[in-house]
PDB file of C-alpha atoms in Angstrom:
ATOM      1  CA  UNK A   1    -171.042 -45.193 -39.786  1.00  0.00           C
ATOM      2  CA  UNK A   2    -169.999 -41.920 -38.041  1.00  0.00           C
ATOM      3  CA  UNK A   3    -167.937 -39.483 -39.321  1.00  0.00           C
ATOM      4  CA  UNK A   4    -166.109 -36.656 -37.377  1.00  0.00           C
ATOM      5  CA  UNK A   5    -165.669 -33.609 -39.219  1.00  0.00           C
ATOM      6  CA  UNK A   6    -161.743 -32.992 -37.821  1.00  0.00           C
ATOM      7  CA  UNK A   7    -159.137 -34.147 -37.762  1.00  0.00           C
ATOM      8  CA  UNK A   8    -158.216 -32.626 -34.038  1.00  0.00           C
ATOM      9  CA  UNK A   9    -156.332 -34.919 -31.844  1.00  0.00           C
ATOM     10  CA  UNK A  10    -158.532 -33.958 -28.642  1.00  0.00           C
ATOM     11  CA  UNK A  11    -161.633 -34.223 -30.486  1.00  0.00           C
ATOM     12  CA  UNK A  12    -161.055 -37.511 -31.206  1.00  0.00           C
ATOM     13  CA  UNK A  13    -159.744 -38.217 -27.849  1.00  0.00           C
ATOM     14  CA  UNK A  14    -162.948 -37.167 -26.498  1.00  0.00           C
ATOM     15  CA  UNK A  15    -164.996 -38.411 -29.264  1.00  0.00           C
ATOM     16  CA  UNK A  16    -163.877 -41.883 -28.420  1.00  0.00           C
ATOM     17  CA  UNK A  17    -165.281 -41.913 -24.327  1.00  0.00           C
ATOM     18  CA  UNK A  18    -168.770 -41.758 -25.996  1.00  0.00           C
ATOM     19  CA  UNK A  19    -168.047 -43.168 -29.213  1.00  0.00           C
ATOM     20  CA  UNK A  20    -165.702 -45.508 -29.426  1.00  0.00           C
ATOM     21  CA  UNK A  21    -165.780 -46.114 -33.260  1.00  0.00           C
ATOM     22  CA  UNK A  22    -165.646 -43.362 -35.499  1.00  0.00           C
ATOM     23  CA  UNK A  23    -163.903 -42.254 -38.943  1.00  0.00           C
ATOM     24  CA  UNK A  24    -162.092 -38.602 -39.116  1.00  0.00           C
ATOM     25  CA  UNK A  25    -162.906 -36.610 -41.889  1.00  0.00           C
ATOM     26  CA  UNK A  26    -161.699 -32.957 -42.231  1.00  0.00           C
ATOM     27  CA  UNK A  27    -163.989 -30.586 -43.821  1.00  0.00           C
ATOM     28  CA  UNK A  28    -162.743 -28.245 -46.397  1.00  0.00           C
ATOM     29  CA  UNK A  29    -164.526 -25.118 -45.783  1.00  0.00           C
ATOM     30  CA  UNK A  30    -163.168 -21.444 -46.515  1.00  0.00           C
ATOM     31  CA  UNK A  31    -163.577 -20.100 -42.664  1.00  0.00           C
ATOM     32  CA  UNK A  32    -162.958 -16.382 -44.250  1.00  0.00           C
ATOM     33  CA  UNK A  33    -165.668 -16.748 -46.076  1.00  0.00           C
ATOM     34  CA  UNK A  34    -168.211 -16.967 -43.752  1.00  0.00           C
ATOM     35  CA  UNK A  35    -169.446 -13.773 -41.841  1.00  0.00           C
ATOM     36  CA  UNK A  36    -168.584 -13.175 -38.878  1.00  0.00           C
ATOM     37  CA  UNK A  37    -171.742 -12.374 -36.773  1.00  0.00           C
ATOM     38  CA  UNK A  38    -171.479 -12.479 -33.205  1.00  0.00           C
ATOM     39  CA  UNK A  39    -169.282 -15.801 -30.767  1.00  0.00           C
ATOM     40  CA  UNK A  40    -172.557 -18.180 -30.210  1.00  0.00           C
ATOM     41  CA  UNK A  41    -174.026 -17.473 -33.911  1.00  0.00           C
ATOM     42  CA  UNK A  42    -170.426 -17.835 -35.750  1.00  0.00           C
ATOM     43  CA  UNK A  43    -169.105 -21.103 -34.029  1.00  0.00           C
ATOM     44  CA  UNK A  44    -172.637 -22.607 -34.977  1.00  0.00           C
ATOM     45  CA  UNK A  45    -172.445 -21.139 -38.640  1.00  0.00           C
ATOM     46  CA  UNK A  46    -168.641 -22.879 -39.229  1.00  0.00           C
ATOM     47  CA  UNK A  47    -170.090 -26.056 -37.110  1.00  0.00           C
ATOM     48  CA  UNK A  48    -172.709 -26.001 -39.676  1.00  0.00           C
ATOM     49  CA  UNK A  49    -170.740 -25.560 -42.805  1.00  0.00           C
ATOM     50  CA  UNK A  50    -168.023 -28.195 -41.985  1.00  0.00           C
ATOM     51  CA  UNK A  51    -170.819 -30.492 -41.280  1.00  0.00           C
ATOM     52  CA  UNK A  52    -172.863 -29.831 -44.469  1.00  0.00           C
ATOM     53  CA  UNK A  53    -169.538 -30.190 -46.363  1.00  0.00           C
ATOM     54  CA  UNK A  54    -169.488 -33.747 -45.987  1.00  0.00           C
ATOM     55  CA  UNK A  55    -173.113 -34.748 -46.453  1.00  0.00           C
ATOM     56  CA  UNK A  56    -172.342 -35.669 -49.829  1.00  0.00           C
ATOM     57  CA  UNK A  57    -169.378 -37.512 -49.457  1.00  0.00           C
ATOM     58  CA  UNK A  58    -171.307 -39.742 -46.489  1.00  0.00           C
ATOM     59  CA  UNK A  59    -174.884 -39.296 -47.721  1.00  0.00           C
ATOM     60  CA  UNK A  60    -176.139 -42.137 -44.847  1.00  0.00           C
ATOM     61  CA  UNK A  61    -173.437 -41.797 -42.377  1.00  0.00           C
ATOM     62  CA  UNK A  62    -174.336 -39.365 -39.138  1.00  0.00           C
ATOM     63  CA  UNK A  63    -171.834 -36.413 -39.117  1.00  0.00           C
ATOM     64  CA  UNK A  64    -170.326 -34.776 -36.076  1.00  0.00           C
ATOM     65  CA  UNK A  65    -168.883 -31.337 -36.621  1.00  0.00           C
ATOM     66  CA  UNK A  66    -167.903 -28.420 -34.146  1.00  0.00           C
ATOM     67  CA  UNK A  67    -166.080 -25.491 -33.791  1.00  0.00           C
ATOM     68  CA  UNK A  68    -164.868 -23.941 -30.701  1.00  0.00           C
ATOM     69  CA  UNK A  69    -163.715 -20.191 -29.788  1.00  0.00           C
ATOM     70  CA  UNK A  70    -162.935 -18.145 -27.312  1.00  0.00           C
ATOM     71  CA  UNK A  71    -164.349 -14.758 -26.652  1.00  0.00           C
ATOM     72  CA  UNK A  72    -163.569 -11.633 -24.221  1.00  0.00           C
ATOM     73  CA  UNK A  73    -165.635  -8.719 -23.824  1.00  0.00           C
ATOM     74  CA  UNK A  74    -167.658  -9.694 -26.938  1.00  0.00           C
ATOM     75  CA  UNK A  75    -164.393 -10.338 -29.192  1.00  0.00           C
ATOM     76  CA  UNK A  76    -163.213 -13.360 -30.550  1.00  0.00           C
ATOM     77  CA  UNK A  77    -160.156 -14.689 -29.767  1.00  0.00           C
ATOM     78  CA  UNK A  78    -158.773 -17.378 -32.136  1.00  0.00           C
ATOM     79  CA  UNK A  79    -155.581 -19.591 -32.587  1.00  0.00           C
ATOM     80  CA  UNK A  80    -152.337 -16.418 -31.870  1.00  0.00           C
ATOM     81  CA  UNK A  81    -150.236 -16.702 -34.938  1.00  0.00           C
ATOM     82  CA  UNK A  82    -147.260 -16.169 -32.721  1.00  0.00           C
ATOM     83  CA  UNK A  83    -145.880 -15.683 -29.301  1.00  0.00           C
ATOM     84  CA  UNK A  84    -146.348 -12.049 -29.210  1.00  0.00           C
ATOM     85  CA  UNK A  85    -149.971 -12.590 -29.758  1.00  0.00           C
ATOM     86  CA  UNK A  86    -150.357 -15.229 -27.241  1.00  0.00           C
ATOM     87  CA  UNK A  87    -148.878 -12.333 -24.996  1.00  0.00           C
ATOM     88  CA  UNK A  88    -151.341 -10.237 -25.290  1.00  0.00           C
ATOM     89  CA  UNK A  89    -154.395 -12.502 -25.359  1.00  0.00           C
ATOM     90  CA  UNK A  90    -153.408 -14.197 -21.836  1.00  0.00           C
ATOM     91  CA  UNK A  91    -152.327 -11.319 -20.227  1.00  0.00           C
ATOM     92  CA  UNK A  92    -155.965  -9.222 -21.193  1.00  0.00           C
ATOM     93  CA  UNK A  93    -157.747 -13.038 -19.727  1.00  0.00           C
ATOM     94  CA  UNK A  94    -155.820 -12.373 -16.704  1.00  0.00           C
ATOM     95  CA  UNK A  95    -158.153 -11.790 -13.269  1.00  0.00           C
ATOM     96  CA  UNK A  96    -161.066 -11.896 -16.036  1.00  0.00           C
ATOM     97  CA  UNK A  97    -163.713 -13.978 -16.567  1.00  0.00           C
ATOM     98  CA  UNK A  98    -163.953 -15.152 -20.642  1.00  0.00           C
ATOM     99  CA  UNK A  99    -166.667 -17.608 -22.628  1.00  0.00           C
ATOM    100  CA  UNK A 100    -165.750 -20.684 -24.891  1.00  0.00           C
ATOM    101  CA  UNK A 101    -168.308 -21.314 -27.028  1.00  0.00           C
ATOM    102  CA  UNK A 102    -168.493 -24.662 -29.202  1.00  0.00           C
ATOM    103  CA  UNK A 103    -171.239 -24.750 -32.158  1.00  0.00           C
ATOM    104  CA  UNK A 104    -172.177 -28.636 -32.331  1.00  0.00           C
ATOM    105  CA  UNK A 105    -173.903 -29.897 -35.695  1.00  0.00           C
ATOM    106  CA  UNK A 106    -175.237 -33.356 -35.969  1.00  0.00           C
ATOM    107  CA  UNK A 107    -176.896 -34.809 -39.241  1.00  0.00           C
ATOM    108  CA  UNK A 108    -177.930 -38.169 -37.997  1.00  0.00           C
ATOM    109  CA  UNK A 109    -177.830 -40.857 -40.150  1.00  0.00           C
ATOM    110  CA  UNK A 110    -182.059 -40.635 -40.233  1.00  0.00           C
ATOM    111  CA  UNK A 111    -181.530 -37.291 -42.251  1.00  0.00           C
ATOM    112  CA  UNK A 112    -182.656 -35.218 -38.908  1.00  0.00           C
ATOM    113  CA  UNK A 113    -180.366 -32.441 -38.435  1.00  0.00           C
ATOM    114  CA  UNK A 114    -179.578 -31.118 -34.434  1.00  0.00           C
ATOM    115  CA  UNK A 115    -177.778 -28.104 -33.561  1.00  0.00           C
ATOM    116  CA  UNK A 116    -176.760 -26.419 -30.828  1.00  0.00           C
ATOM    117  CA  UNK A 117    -174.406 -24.428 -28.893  1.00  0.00           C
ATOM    118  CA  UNK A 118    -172.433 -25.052 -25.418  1.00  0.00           C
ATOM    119  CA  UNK A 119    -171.264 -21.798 -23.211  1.00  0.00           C
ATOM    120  CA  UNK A 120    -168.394 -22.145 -20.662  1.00  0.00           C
ATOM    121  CA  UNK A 121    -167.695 -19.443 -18.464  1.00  0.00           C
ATOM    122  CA  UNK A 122    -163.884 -19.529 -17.773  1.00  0.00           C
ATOM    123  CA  UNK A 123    -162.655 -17.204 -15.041  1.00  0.00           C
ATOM    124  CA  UNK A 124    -158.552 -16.414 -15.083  1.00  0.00           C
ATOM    125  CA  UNK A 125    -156.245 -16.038 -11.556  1.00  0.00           C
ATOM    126  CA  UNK A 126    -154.717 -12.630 -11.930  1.00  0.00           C
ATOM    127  CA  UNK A 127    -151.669 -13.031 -13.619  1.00  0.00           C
ATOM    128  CA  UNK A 128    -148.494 -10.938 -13.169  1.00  0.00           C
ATOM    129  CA  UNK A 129    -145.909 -10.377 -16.393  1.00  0.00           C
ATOM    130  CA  UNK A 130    -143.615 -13.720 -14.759  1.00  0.00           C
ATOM    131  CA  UNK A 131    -146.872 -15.777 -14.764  1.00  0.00           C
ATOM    132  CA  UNK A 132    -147.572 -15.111 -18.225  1.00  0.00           C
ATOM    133  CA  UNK A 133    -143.445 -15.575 -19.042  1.00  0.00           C
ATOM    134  CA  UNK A 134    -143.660 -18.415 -17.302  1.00  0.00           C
ATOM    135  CA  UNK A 135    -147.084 -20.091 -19.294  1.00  0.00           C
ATOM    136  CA  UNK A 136    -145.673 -19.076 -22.694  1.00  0.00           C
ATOM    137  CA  UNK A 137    -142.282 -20.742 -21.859  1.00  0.00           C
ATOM    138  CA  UNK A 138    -144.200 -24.170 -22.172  1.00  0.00           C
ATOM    139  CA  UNK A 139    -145.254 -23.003 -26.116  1.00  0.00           C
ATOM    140  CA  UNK A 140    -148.938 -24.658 -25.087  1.00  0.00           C
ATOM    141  CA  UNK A 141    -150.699 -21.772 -26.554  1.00  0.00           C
ATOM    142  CA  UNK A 142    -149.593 -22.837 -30.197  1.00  0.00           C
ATOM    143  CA  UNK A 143    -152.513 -24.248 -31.741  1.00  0.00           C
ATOM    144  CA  UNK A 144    -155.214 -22.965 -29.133  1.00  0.00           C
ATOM    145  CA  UNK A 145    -158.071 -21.077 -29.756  1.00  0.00           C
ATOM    146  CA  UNK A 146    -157.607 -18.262 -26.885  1.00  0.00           C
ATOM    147  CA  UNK A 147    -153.732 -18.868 -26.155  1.00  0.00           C
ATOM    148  CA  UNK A 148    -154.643 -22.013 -24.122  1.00  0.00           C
ATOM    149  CA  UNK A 149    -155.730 -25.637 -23.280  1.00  0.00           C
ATOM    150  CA  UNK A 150    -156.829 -26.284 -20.131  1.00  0.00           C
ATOM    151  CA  UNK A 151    -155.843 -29.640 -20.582  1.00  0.00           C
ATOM    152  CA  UNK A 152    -152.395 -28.869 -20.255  1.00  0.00           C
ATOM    153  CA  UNK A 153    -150.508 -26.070 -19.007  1.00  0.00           C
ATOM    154  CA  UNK A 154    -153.151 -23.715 -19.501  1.00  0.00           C
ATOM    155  CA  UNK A 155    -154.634 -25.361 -16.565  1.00  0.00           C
ATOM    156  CA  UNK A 156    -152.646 -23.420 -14.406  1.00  0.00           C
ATOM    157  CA  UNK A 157    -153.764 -20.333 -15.407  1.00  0.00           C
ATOM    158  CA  UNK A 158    -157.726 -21.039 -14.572  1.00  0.00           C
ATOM    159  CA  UNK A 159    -159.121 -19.767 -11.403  1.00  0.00           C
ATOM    160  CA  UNK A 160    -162.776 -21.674 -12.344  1.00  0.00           C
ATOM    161  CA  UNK A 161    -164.946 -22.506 -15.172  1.00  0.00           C
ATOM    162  CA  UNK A 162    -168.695 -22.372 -14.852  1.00  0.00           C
ATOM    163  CA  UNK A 163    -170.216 -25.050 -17.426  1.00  0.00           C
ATOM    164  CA  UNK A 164    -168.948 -27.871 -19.244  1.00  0.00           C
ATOM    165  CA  UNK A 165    -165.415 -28.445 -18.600  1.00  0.00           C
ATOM    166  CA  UNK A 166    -164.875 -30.979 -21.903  1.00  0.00           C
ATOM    167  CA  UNK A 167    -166.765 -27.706 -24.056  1.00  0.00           C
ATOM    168  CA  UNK A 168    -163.213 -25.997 -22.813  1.00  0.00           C
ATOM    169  CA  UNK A 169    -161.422 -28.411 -24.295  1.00  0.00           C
ATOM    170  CA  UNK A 170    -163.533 -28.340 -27.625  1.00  0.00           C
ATOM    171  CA  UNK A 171    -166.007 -31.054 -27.225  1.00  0.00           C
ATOM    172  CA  UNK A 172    -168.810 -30.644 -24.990  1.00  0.00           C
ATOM    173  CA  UNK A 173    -169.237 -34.744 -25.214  1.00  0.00           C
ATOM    174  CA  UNK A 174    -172.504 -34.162 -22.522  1.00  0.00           C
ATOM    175  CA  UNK A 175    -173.947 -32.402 -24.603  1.00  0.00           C
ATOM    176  CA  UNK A 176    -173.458 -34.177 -27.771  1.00  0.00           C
ATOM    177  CA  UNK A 177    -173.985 -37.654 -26.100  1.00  0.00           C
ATOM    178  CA  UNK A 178    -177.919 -36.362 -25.812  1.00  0.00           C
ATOM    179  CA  UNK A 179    -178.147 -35.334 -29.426  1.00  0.00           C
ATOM    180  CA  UNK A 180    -176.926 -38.500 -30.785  1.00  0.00           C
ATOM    181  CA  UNK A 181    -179.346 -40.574 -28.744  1.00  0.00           C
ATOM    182  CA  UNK A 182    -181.902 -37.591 -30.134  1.00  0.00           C
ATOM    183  CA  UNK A 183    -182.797 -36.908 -26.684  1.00  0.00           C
ATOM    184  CA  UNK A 184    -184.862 -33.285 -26.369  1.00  0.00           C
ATOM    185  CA  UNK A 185    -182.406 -30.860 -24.458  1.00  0.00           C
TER     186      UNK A 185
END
């Protein structure tokens, strides 16, 4: 049995090109609770604690959990609470280049834990105030860590990305393919 630690509709999209048969679990962890040490080290430590969450619930079952964010200049940048916040994340991305980071955990059903995490660089066009009017029109940065998806709209917005394109979209599924088959990285 595996057992996805979200219940994120594009996770399991992307789950399901490398694994087609999979449960969705959320994990109830208190996010606030955690410390919050710098992007790479934080995104593993929630991947981690969503992960161990459900060990007992699934003691045999191999666990996939992750957690993506986005960071500029050394800041995080989660999910804006509204459009005014979305305003001012995408217009300080504009003409910049920006890393997505995505802490993977994986408790295989052998016991053996893996753990590691996937950096994207994502580099912005310039945008003027009518581009950003224009993006935040479409609402796509509800929901989005960073104001955007670059499956969608926020596709538009993205000069180039240097890395793992699917680790933008909050499953590296590269990267996780080789630690379910336990393959050294």
């Amino acid at each position: 049995m595996i057992i996805l630690a979200s219940h994120s509709p594009r996770r399991q999209e992307l789950l399901k090109r490398i694994v087609p048969d999979f449960e969705s679990h959320p994990a109830s962890i208190n996010e606030r609770a955690l410390p919050v040490l710098d992007p790479p080290a934080y995104v593993q430590s929630l991947a981690t604690a969503k992960g161990q969450s459900l060990v007992p619930s699934y003691p045999g079952a191999t666990i996939i959990a992750a957690d993506t964010m986005v960071a500029f200049q050394g800041k995080l940048l989660g999910k804006p609470h509204d459009r005014a916040e979305a305003k001012q994340m995408i217009t300080a991305l504009g003409g910049q280049t920006h890393q997505v980071y995505t802490g993977l955990w994986v408790r295989l059903d052998n016991g053996s834990v893996r753990q590691q995490v996937v950096t994207t660089d994502v580099t912005f066009w310039p945008l003027s105030e009518a581009d950003v009017e224009s993006y935040l029109a479409e609402d796509a940065y509800q929901d989005k860590a960073g104001a955007y998806g670059i499956q969608d709209a926020g596709a538009l917005l993205v000069k180039s990305i240097q890395g793992d394109f699917y680790n933008v979209m909050g499953l590296p599924i590269s990267t996780l393919y080789r630690m379910l088959l336990a393959e050294p990285q």
